[in-house]
Tab-separated table of C-alpha atoms in Angstrom:
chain	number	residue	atom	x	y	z
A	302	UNK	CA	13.078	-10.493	13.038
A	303	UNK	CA	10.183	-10.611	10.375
A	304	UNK	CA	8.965	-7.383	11.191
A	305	UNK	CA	12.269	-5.772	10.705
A	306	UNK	CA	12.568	-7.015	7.611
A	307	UNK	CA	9.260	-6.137	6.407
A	308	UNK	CA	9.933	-2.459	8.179
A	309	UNK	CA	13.177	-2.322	6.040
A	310	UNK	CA	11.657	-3.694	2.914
A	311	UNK	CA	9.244	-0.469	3.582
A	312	UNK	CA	11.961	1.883	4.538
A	313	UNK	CA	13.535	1.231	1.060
A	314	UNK	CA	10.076	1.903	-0.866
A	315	UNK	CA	10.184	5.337	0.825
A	316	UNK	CA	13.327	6.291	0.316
A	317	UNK	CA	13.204	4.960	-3.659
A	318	UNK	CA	10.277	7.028	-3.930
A	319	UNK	CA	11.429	9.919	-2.310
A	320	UNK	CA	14.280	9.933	-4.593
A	321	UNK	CA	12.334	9.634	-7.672
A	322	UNK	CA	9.838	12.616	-6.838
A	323	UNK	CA	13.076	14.884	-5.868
A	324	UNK	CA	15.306	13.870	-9.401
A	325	UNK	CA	12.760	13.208	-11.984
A	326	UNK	CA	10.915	15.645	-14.159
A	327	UNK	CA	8.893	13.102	-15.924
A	328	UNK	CA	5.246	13.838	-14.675
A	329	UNK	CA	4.508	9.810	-15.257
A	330	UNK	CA	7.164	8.848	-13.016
A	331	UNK	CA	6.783	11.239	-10.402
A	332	UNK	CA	3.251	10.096	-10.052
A	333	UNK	CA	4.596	6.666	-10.150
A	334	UNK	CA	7.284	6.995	-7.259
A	335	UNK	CA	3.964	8.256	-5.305
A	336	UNK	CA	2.550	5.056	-5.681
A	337	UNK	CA	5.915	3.548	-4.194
A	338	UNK	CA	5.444	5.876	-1.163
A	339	UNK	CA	1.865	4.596	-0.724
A	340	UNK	CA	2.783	1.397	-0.662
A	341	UNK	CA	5.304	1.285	1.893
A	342	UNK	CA	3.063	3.163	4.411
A	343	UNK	CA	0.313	0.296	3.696
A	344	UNK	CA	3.185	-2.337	4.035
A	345	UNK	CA	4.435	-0.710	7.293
A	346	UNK	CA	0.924	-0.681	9.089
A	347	UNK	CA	0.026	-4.159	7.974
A	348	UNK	CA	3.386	-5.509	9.302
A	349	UNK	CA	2.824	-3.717	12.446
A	350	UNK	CA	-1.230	-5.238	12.474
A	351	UNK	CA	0.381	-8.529	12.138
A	352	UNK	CA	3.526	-8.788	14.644
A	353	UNK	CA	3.504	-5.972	17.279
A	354	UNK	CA	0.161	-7.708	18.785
A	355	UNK	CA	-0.467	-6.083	22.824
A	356	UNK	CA	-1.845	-8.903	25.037
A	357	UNK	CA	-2.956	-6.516	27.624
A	358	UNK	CA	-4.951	-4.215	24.964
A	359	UNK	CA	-6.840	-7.510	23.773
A	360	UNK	CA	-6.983	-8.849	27.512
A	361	UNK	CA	-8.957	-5.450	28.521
A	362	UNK	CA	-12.295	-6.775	27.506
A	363	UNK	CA	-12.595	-10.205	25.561
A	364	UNK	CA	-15.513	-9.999	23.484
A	365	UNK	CA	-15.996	-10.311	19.179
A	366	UNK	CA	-16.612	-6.479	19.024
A	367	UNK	CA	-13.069	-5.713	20.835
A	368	UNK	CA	-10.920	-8.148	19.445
A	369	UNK	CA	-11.378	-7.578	15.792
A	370	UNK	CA	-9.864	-3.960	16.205
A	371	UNK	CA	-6.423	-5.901	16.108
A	372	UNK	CA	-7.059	-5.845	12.580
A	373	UNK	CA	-6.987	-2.018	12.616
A	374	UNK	CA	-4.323	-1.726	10.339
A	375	UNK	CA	-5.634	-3.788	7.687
A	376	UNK	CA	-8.571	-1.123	7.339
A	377	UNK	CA	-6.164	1.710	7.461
A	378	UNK	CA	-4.148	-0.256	4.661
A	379	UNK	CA	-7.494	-0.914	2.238
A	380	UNK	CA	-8.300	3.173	2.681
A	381	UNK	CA	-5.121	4.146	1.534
A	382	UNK	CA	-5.146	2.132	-1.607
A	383	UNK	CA	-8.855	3.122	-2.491
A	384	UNK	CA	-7.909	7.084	-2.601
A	385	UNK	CA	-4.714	6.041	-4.113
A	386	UNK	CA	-6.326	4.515	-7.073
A	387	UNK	CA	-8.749	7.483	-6.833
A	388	UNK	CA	-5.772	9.741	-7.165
A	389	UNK	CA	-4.276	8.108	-10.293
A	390	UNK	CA	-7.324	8.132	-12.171
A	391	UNK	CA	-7.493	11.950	-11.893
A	392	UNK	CA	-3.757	12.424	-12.209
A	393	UNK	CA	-3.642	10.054	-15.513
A	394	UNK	CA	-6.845	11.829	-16.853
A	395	UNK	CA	-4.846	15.468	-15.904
A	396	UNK	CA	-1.657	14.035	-18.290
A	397	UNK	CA	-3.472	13.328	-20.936
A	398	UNK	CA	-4.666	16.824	-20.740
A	399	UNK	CA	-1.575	18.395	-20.934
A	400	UNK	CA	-0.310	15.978	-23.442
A	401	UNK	CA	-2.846	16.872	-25.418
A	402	UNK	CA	-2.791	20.557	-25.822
A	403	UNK	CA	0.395	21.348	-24.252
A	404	UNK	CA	3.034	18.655	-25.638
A	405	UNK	CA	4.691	18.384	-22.800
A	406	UNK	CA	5.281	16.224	-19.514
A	407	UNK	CA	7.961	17.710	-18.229
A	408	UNK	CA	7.040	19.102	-14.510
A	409	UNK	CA	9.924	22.219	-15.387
A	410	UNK	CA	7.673	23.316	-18.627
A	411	UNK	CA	4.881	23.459	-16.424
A	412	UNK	CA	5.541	26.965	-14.806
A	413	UNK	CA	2.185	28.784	-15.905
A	414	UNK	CA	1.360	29.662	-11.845
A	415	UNK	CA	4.856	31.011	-11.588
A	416	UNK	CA	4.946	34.844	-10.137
B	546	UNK	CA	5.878	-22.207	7.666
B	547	UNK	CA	9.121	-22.263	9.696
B	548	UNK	CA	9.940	-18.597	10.827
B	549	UNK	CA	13.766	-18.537	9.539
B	550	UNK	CA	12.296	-20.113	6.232
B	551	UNK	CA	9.750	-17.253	6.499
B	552	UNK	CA	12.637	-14.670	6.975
B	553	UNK	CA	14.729	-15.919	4.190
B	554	UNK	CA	11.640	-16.215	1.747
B	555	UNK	CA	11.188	-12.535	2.881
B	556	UNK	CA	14.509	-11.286	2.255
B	557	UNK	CA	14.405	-12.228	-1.312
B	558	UNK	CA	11.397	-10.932	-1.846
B	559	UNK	CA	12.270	-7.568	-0.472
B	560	UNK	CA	15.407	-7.131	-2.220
B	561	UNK	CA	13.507	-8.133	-5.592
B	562	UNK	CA	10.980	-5.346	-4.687
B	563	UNK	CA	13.700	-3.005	-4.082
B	564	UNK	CA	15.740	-3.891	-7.097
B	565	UNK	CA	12.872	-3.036	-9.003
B	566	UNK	CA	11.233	-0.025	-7.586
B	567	UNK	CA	15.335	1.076	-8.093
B	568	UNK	CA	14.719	0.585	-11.603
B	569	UNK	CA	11.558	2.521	-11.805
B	570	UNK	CA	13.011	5.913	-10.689
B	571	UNK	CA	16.713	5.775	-12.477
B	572	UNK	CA	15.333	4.175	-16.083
B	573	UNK	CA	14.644	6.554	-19.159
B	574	UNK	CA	12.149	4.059	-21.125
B	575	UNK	CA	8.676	4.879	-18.892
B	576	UNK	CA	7.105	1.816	-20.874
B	577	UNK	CA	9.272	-0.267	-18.835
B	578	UNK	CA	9.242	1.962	-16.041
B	579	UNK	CA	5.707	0.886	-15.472
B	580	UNK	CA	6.140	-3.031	-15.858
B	581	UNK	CA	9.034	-2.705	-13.517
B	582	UNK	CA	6.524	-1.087	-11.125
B	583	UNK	CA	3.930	-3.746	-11.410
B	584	UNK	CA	6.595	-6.255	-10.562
B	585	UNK	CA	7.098	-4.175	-7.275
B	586	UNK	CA	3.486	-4.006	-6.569
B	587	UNK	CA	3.736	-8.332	-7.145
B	588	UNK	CA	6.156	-8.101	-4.690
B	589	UNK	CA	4.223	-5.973	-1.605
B	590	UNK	CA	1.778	-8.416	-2.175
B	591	UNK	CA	3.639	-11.715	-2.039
B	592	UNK	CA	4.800	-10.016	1.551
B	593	UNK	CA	0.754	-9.475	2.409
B	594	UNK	CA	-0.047	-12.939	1.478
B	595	UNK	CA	2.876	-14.570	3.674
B	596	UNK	CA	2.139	-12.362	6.482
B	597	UNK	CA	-1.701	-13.345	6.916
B	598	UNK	CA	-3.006	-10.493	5.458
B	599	UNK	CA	-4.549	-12.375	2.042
B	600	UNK	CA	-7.118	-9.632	1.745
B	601	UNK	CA	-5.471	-6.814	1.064
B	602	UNK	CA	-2.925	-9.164	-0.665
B	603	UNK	CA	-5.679	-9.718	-2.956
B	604	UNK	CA	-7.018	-6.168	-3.244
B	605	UNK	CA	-3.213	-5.412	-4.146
B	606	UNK	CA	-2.774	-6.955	-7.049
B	607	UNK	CA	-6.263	-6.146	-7.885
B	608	UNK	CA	-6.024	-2.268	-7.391
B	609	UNK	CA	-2.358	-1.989	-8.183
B	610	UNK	CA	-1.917	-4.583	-10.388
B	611	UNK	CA	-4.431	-4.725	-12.149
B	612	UNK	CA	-5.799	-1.341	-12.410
B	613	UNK	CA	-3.188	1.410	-11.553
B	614	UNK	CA	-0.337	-0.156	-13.710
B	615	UNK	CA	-2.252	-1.120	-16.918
B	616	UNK	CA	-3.937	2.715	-16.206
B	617	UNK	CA	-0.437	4.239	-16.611
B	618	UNK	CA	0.925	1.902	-19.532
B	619	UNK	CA	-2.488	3.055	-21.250
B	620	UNK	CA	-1.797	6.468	-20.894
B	621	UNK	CA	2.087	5.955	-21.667
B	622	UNK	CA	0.947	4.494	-24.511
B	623	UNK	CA	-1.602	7.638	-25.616
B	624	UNK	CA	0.265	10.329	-24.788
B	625	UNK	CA	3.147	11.519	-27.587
B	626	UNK	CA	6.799	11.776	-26.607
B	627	UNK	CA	5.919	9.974	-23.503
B	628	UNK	CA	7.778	6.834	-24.160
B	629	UNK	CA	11.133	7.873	-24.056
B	630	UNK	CA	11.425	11.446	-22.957
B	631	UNK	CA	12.601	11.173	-19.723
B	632	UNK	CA	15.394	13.480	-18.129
B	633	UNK	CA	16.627	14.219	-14.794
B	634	UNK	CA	17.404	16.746	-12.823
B	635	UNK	CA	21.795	17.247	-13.002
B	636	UNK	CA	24.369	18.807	-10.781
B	637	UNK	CA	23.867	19.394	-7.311
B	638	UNK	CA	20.350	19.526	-6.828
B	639	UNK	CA	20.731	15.291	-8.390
B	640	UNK	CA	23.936	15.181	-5.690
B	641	UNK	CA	21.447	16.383	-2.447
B	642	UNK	CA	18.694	13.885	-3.830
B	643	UNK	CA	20.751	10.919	-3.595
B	644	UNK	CA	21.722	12.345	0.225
B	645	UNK	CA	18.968	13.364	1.232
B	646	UNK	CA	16.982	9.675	0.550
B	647	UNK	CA	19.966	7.954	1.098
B	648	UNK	CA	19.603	9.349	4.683
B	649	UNK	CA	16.273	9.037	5.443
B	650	UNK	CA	16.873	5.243	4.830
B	651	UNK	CA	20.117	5.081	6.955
B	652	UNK	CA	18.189	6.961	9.262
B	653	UNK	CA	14.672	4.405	9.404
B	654	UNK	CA	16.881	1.457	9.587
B	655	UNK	CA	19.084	2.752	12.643
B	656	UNK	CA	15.865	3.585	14.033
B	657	UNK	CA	14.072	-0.369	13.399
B	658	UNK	CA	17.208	-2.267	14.209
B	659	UNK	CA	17.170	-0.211	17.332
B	660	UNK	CA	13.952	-0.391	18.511
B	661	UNK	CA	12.437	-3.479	20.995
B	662	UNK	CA	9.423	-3.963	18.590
B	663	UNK	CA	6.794	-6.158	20.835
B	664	UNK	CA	6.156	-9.161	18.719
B	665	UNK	CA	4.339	-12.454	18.934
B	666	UNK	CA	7.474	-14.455	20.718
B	667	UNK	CA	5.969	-11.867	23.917
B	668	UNK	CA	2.839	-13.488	23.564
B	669	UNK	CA	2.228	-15.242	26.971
B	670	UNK	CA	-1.611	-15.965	27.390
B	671	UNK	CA	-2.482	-19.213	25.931
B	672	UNK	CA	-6.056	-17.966	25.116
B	673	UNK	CA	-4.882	-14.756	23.558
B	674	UNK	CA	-2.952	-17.331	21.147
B	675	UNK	CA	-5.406	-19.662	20.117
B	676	UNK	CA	-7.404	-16.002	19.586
B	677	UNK	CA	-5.018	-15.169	17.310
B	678	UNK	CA	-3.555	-18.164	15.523
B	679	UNK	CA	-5.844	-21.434	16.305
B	680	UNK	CA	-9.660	-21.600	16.901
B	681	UNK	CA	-11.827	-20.013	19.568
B	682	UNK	CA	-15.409	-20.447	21.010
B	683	UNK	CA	-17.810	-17.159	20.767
B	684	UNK	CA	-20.577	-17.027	23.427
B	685	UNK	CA	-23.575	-16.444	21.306
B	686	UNK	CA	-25.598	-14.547	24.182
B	687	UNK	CA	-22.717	-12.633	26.122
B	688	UNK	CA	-20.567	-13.120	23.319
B	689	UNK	CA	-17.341	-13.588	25.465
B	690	UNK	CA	-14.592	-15.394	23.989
B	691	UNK	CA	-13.501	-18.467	25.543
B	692	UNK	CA	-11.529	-21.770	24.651
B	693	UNK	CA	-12.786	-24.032	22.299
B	694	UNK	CA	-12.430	-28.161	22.424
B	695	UNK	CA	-14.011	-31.158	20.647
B	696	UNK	CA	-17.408	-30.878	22.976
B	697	UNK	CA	-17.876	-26.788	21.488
B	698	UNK	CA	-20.976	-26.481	19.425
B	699	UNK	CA	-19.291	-26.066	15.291
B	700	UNK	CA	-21.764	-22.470	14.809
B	701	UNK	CA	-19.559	-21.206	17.929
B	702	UNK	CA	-16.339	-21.866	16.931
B	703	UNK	CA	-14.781	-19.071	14.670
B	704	UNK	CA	-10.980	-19.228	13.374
B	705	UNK	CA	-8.318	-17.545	14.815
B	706	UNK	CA	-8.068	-13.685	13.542
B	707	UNK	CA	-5.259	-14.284	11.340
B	708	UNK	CA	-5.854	-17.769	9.560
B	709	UNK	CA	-9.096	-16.261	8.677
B	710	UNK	CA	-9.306	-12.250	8.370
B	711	UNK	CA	-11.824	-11.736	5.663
B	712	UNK	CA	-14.440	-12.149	8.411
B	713	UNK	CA	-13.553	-10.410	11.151
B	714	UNK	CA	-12.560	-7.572	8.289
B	715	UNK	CA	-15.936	-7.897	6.742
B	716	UNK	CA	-17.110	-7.315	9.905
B	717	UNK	CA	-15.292	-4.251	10.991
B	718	UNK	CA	-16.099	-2.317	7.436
B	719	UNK	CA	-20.048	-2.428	8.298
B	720	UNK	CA	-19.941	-1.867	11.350
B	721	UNK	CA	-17.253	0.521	13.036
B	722	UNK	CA	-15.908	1.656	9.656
B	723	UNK	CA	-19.261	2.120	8.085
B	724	UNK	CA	-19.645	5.647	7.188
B	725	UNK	CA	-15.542	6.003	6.525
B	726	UNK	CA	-15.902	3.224	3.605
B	727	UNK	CA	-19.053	5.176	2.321
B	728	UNK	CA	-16.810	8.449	2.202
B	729	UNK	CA	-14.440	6.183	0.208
B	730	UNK	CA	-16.691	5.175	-2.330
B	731	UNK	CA	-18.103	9.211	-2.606
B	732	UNK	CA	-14.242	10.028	-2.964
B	733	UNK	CA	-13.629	7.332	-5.545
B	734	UNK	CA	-17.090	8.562	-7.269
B	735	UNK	CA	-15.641	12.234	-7.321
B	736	UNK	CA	-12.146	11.265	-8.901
B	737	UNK	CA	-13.683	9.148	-11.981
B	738	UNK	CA	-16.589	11.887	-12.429
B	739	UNK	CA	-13.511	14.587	-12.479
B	740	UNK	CA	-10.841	12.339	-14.926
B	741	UNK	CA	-14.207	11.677	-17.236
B	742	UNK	CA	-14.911	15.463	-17.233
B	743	UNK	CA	-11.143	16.337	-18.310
B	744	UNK	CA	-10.650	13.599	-21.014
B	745	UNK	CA	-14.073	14.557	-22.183
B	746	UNK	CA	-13.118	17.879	-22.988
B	747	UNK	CA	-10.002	17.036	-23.889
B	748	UNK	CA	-11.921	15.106	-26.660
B	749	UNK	CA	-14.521	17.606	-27.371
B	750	UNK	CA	-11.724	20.510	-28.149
B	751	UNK	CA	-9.760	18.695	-30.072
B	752	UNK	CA	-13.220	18.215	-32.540
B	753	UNK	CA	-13.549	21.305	-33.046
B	754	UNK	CA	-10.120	22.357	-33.304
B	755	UNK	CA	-9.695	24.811	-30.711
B	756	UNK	CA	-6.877	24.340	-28.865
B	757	UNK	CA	-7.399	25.506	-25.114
B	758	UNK	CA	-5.715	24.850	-21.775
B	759	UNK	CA	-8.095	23.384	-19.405
């Protein structure tokens, strides 16, 4: 039952975040229902790293090299956040920008590339 | 911890996290937008630390926390206008939104309640257990894993993978992962050498008064 909860708990971040990038204009929030989207793919694999264990797959060969690969997940979690973070420093840096000599942060004033 | 406690503690955690990633996409103040977010970030990360993942609990709050929240209330904070202009998208385009995530989540949770997840009640073999969740005794020469009692030598007995994964995740990032978590870093190197370059000529043409798109 744990791991439903957890999947549900990330099934909600996704869908909030979804929402958010399809409604709002604001550049800032946009960027921050991102975040929200990133974070409930990390919280999905780590609940799946932690509960939906295979005997069989750490049965196959039982030495120290093998059986830390269980942990696979947590890896795949700590990569995500890393070029998240990456991804906000640019964005953040690329709103100031615009703040600066545009004046604007709305995403529908934005329509330079248009045509 | 007792599983149903574990559940329960969970639960309210999850709907706290909800509540307030809710309140990040429908409120018009970003300011609070972005403290609302942090306290959704707190929340992941109380979930990490209760399910025996305390590393990436930690890096959590560190990264998100710490660093990706106070990055966006800075820049909320330098940025005119920013605080409070906020608007939506109206009509029917706002109408499909709310369908269109509203069924994706109807959709996900179907799909988990549904689904015969294999979890740690199917855990049969003792050894694969005490693996897991006790102790265990690592051959130093073959390096097999085997049971470990009072008699085992204490430099051969290692902790179980989850009441001690900083180790075994140590491990794993310099060995197998090696040259992925040096791509990382030369990805993380070539986002704050790009932001730098941008607010530095942000700065540079506002001196001189020439106002440019970059």
């Amino acid at each position: 039952m744990t791991l439903e909860i957890i999947l549900i708990f990330s099934a909600a971040l996704l869908s909030i975040g979804i929402f958010g990038l399809l409604t709002r204009k604001n550049i800032v929030i946009t960027l921050m229902s991102l975040e929200l989207i990133f974070n409930s793919v990390v919280l999905a694999a780590v609940g799946f790293t932690r509960y939906s264990i295979h005997e069989d797959f750490i049965l196959q060969s039982l030495s120290s090299e093998n059986i830390f690969n269980v942990l696979s997940g947590n890896i795949l979690g700590l990569f995500i956040i890393s070029v998240a973070a990456g991804e906000t420093a640019l964005a953040l840096a690329l709103v100031l920008a615009l703040g600066k000599f545009k004046s604007t942060i709305e995403l529908s004033d934005l329509s330079e590339m248009k045509n | 911890m007792d599983n149903s406690l574990l559940n329960i503690f969970l639960i309210v955690v999850s709907i706290v996290g909800t509540l307030s990633g809710l309140y990040v996409v429908t409120q018009t103040n970003v300011f609070r937008a972005a403290i609302c977010l942090a306290l959704s970030f707190i929340c992941v990360s109380i979930v990490y630390f209760a399910i025996n993942a305390e590393f990436l609990g930690a890096v959590q709050i560190l990264v998100y926390v710490g660093a990706v929240s106070v990055l966006m209330a800075f820049s909320i904070l330098l940025v005119k206008d920013l605080q409070t202009a906020s608007s939506t998208t109206k009509g029917f385009s706002f109408f499909l939104s709310i369908v269109t995530s509203l069924l994706i989540f109807i959709v996900l949770s179907f799909v988990i309640l549904n689904s015969d997840w294999s979890s740690e009640e199917n855990i049969k073999d003792p050894l694969v257990k005490e693996l897991l969740f006790e102790k265990y005794r690592e051959n130093p020469i073959d390096q097999t894993i085997t049971f470990a009692n009072e008699e085992t030598p204490a430099n051969e007995v290692r902790e179980g993978l989850f009441n001690n994964s900083i180790i075994p995740l140590g491990s794993l990032l310099s060995t197998r992962y090696f040259i992925s978590l040096q791509l990382i870093g030369l990805i993380i190197v070539a986002c704050v050498v790009g932001s730098i370059t941008i607010t530095k000529n942000t700065i540079e043409n506002d001196e001189e008064g020439v106002k440019e798109i970059i």
